[in-house]
Short mmCIF file of C-alpha atoms in Angstrom, two decimals:
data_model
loop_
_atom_site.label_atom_id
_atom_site.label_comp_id
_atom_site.label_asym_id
_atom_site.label_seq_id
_atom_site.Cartn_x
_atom_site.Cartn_y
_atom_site.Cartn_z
CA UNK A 184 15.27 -24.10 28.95
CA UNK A 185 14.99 -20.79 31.25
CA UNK A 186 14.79 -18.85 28.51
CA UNK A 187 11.60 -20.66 26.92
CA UNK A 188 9.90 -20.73 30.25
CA UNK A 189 10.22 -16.51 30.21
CA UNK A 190 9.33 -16.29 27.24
CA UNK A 191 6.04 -18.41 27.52
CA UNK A 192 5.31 -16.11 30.61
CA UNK A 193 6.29 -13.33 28.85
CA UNK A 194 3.86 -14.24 26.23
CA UNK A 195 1.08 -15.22 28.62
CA UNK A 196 1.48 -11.50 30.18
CA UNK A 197 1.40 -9.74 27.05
CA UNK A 198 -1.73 -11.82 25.84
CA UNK A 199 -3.47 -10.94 28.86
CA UNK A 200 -2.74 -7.15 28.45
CA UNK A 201 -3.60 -6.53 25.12
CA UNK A 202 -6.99 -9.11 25.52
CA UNK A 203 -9.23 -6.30 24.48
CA UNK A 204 -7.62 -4.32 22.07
CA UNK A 205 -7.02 -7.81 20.31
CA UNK A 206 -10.58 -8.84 20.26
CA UNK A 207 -11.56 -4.93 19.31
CA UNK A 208 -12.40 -4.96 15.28
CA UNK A 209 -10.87 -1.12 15.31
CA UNK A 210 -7.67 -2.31 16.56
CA UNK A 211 -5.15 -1.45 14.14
CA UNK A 212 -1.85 -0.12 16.12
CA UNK A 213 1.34 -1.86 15.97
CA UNK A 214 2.54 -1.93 20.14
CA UNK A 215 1.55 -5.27 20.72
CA UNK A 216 3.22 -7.05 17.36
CA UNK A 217 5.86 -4.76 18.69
CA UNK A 218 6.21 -6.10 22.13
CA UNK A 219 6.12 -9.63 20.39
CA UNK A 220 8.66 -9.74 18.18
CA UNK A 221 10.38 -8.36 21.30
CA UNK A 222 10.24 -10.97 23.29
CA UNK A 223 11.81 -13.18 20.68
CA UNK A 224 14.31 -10.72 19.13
CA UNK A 225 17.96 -12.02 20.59
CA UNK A 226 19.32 -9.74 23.53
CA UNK A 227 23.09 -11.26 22.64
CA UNK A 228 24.58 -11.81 19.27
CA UNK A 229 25.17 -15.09 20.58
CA UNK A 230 22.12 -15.89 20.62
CA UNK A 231 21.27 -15.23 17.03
CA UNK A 232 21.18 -18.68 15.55
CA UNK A 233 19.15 -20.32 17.93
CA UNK A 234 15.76 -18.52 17.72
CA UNK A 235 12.79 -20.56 18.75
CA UNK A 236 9.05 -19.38 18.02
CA UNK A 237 7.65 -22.79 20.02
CA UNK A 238 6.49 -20.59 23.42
CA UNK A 239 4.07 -18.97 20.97
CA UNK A 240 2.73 -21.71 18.73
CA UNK A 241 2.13 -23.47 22.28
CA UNK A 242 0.21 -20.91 23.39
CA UNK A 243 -2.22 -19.86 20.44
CA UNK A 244 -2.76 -24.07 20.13
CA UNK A 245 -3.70 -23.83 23.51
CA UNK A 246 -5.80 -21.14 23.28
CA UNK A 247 -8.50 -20.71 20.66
CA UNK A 248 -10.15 -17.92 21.05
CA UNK A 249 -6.79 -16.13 21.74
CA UNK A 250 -6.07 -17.42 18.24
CA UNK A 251 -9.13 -16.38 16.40
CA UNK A 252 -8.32 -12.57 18.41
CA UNK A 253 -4.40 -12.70 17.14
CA UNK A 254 -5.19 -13.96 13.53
CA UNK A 255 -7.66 -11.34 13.21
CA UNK A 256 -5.88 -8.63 14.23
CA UNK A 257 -2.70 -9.68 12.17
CA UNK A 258 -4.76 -9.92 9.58
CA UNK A 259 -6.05 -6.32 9.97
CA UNK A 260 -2.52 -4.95 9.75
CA UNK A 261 -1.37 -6.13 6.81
CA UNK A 262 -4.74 -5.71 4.90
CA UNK A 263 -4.23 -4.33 1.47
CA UNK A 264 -1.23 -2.53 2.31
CA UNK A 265 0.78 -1.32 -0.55
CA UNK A 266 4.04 -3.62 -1.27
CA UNK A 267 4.86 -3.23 -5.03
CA UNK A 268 8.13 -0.63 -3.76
CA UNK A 269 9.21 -3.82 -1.69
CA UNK A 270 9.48 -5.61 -5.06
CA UNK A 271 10.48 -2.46 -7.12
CA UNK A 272 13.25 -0.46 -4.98
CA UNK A 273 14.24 -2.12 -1.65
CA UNK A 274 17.60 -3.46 -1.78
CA UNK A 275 18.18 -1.97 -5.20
CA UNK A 276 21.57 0.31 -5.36
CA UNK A 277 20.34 3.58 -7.07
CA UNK A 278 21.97 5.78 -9.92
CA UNK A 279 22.72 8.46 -7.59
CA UNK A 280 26.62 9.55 -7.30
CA UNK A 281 28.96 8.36 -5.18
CA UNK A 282 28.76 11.25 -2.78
CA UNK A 283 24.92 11.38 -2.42
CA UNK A 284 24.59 7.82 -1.70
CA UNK A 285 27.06 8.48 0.99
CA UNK A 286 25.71 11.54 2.61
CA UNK A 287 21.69 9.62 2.10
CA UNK A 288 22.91 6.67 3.88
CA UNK A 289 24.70 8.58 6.73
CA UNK A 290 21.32 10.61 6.89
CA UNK A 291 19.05 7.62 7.06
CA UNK A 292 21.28 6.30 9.47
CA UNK A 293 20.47 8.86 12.14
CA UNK A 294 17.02 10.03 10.64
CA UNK A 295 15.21 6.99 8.68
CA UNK A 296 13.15 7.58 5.84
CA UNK A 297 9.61 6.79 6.56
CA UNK A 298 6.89 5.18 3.81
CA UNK A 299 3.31 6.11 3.52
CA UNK A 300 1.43 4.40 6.40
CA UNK A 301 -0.44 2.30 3.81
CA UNK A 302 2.26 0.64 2.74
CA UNK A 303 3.46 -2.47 4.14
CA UNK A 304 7.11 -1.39 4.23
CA UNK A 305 6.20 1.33 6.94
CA UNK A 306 4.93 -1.82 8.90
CA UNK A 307 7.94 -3.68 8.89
CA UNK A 308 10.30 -0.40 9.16
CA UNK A 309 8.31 0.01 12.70
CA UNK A 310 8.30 -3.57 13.57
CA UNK A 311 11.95 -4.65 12.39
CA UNK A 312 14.09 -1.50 13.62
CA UNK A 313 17.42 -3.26 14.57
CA UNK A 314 20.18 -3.54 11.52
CA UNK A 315 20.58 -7.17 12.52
CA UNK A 316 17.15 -7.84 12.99
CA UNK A 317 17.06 -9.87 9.70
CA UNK A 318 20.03 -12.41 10.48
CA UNK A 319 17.77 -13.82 13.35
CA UNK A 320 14.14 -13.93 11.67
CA UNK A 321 16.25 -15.77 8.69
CA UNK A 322 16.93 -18.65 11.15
CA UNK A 323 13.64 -19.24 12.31
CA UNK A 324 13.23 -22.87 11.50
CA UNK A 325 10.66 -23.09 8.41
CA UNK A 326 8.73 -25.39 10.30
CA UNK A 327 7.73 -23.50 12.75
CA UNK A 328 6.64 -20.70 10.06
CA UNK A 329 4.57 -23.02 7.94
CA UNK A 330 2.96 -24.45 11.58
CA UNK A 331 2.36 -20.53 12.32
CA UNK A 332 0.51 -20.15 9.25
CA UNK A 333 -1.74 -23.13 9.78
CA UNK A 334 -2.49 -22.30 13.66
CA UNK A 335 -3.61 -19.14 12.50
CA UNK A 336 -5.64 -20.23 9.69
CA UNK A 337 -4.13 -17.49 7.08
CA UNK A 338 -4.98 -17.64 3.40
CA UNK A 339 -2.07 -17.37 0.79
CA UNK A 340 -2.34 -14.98 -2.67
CA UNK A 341 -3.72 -18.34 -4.66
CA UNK A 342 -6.72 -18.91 -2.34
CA UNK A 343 -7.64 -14.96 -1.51
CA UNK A 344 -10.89 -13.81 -3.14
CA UNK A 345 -9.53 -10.56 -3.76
CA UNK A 346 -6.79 -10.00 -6.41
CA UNK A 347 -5.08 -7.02 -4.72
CA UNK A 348 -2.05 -8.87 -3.40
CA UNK A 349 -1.28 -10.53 -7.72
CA UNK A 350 -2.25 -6.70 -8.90
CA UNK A 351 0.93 -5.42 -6.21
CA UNK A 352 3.15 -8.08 -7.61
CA UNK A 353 2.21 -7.51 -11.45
CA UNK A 354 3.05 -3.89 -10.91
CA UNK A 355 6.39 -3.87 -8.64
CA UNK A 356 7.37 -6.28 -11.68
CA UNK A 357 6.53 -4.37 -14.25
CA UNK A 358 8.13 -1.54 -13.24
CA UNK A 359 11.44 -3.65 -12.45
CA UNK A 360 10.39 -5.00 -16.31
CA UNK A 361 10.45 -1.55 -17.40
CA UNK A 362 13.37 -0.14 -15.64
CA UNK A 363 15.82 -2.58 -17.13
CA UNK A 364 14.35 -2.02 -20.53
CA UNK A 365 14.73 1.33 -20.55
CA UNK A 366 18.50 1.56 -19.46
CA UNK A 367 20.07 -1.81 -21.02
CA UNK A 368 19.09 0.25 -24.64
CA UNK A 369 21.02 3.31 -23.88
CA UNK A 370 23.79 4.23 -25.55
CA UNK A 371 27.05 4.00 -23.42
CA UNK A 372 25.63 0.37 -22.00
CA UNK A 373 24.82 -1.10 -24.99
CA UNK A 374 28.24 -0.48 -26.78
CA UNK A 375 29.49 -2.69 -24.57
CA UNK A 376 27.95 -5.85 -26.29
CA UNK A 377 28.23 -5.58 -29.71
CA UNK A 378 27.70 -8.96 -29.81
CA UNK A 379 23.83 -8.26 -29.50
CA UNK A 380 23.72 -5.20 -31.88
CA UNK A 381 22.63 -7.86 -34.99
CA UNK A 382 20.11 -9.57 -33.06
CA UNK A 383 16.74 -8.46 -31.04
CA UNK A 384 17.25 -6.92 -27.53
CA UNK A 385 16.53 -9.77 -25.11
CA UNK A 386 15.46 -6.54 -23.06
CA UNK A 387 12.37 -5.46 -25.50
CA UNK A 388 11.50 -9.15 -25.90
CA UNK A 389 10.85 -10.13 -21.77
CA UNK A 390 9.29 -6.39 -21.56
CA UNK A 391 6.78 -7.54 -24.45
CA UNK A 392 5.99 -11.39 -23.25
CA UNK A 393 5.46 -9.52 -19.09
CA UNK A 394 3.25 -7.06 -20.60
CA UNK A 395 0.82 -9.92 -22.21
CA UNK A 396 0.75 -11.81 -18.90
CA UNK A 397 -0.50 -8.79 -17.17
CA UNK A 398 -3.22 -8.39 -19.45
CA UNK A 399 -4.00 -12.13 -19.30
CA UNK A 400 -3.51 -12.13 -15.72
CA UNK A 401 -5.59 -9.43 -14.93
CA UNK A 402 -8.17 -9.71 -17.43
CA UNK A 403 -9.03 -13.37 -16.07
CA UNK A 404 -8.81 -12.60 -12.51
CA UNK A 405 -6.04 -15.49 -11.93
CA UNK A 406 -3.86 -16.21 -8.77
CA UNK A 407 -1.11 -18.53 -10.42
CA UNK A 408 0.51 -20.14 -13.39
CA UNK A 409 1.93 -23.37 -13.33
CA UNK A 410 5.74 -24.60 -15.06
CA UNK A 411 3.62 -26.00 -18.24
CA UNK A 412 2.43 -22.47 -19.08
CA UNK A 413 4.53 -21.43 -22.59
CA UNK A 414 4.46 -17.66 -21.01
CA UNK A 415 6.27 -18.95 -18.00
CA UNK A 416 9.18 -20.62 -20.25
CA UNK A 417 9.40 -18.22 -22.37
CA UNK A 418 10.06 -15.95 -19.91
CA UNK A 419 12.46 -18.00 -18.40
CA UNK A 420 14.51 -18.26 -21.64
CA UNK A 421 14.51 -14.53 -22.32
CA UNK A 422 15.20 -13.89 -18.64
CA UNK A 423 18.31 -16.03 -19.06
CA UNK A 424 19.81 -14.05 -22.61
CA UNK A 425 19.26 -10.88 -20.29
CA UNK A 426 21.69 -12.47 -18.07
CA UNK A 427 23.90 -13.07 -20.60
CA UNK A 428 23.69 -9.74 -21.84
CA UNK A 429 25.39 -8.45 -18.45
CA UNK A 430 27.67 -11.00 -18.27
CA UNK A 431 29.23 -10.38 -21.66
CA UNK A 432 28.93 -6.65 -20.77
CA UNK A 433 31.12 -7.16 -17.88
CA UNK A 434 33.46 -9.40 -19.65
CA UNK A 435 34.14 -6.99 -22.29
CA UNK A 436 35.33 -4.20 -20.05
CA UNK A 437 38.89 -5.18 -20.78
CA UNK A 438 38.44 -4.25 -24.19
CA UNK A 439 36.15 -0.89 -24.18
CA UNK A 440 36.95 -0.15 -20.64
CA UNK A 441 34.15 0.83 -18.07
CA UNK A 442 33.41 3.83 -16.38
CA UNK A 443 31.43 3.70 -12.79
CA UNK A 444 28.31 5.14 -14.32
CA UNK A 445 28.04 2.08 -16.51
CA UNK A 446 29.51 -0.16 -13.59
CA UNK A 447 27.01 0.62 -11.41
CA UNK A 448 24.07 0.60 -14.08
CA UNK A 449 25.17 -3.26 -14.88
CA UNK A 450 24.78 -4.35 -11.20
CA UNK A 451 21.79 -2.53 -10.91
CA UNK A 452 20.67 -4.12 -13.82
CA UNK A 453 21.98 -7.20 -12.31
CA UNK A 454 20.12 -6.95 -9.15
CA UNK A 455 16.77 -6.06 -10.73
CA UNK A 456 17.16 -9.39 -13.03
CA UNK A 457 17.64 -11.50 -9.61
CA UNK A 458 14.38 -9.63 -7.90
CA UNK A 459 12.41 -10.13 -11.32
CA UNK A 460 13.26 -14.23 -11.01
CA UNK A 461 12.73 -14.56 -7.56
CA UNK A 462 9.20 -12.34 -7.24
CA UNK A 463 8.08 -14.18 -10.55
CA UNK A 464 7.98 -17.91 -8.77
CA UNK A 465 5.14 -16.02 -6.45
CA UNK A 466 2.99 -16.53 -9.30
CA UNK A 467 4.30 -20.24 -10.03
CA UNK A 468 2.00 -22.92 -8.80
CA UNK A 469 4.41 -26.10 -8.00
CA UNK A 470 2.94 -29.79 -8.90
CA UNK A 471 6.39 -31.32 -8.86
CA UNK A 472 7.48 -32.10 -5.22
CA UNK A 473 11.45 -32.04 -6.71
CA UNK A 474 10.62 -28.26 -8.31
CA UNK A 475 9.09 -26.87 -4.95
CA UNK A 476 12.05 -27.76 -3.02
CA UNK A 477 14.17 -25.92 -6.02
CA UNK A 478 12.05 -22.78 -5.98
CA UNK A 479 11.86 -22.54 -1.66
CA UNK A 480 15.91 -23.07 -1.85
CA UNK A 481 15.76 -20.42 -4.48
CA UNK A 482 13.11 -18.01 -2.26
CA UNK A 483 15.44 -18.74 0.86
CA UNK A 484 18.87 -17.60 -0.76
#
């Protein structure tokens, strides 16, 4: 209880500080989201499962004009910023050898690679510094969020006049859709499913059925799909024999053996699949109340 009643002070104080740069149209620096997320970011490890956003939802209710100033300026900060790497490479394990990945992430850890300022990664890199910073924004109940996102009057991807934030998805996907194309045909990965030398490359297929959605997407300016669409299921179906593909790769390493290079090209491989199925719902518009509880479960994992 002593620790909401700082924190709505806290948040009262920082309010009052930052009143002008808030309400300033030119105000683009990050300080005061910094000082923000501060105030809410755990101080003991303890404390990591029982974060509580109320302090501020109270306040910006309470407070309208501070809540047209704070959704305006959030608003500014994250306009068209660049996110298709988010999609494409974060989180992804790279090709590189065992001994460059270890001497890049013992370098990173001391001197952090930076993104392009227009990008929405270098926002959250400045933001979100701590290595644990994740575990506790993961617990924020989704309540709260969703009540967040009303208070402030935000507009999702499906309602925005503006395709910009689709066009970002389309292409981090594509080039994820590409990607896996590209090195599930060569040589020293694909001998190990013979299985799927007689048939057509699940691969080629998904690359082909993506690349007409684009086109269709972006040639009538649409926000969304919905589960009837044949283009969504048929994606779904090929995404699934791609799955397949890896998991018969993998069990067939008893009999061809597996070296890392191929090892690590299957998880990657892998991994890229799972970002391609969880970035594609983005585009899914959900009628069935049953299915939308599926797909957040899904988004959530």
């Amino acid at each position: 209880m002593r620790e909401k009643v700082n924190a709505s002070q806290e948040i009262k104080q920082l309010f009052e500080r930052f009143e002008a740069q808030l309400s300033d149209p030119a105000y683009i620096e990050l300080d005061f989201l910094a000082a923000l997320i501060d105030i809410f970011r755990p101080k003991r490890r303890s404390l990591y499962y029982q974060v509580d956003i109320a302090p501020l939802l109270i306040y910006l209710e309470a407070s309208p004009d501070v809540r047209f100033s704070f959704s305006s300026y959030v608003r500014r900060v994250i306009d068209h910023k660049d996110f298709d790497q988010l999609i494409s490479d974060t989180g992804i394990i790279s090709y590189a050898d065992f001994r460059y990945e270890i001497k890049k992430r013992i370098t990173e850890k001391y001197l952090p690679s930076q993104p392009p300022k227009s990008t929405l990664q270098y926002v959250l890199n400045q933001l979100f510094y701590h290595s644990q910073d994740a575990d506790w924004v993961a617990v924020i109940p989704n309540d709260q969020l969703q009540r967040l996102y009303l208070i402030c009057d935000f507009n999702s991807l499906y309602e925005s006049d503006v395709n910009f934030k689709i066009k970002e998805i389309l292409y981090g996907l594509e080039v994820l859709v590409q990607r896996i194309t590209g090195r599930a045909m060569e040589t020293d990965v694909n001998k190990m499913v013979p299985e799927f030398q007689n048939f057509d490359s699940p691969f080629i297929a998904i690359m082909r059925e993506f690349s007409e959605l684009n086109d269709r997407f972006l040639a009538g300016n649409l926000h969304f799909m919905t589960s009837d669409d044949l283009a969504y299921k048929q994606i779904l179906v090929l995404h699934k024999q791609c799955e397949n593909y890896i998991d018969t790769a993998f069990a067939n390493s008893h009999r061809f053996g597996i070296s890392i290079k191929v090892n690590q090209s299957l998880l990657r491989i892998r991994q890229q699949l799972e970002r391609i199925k969880a970035s594609f719902l983005f585009w899914l518009l959900i009628k069935s109340r049953k299915r939308l509880i599926k797909v957040l479960l899904l988004l959530r994992r």
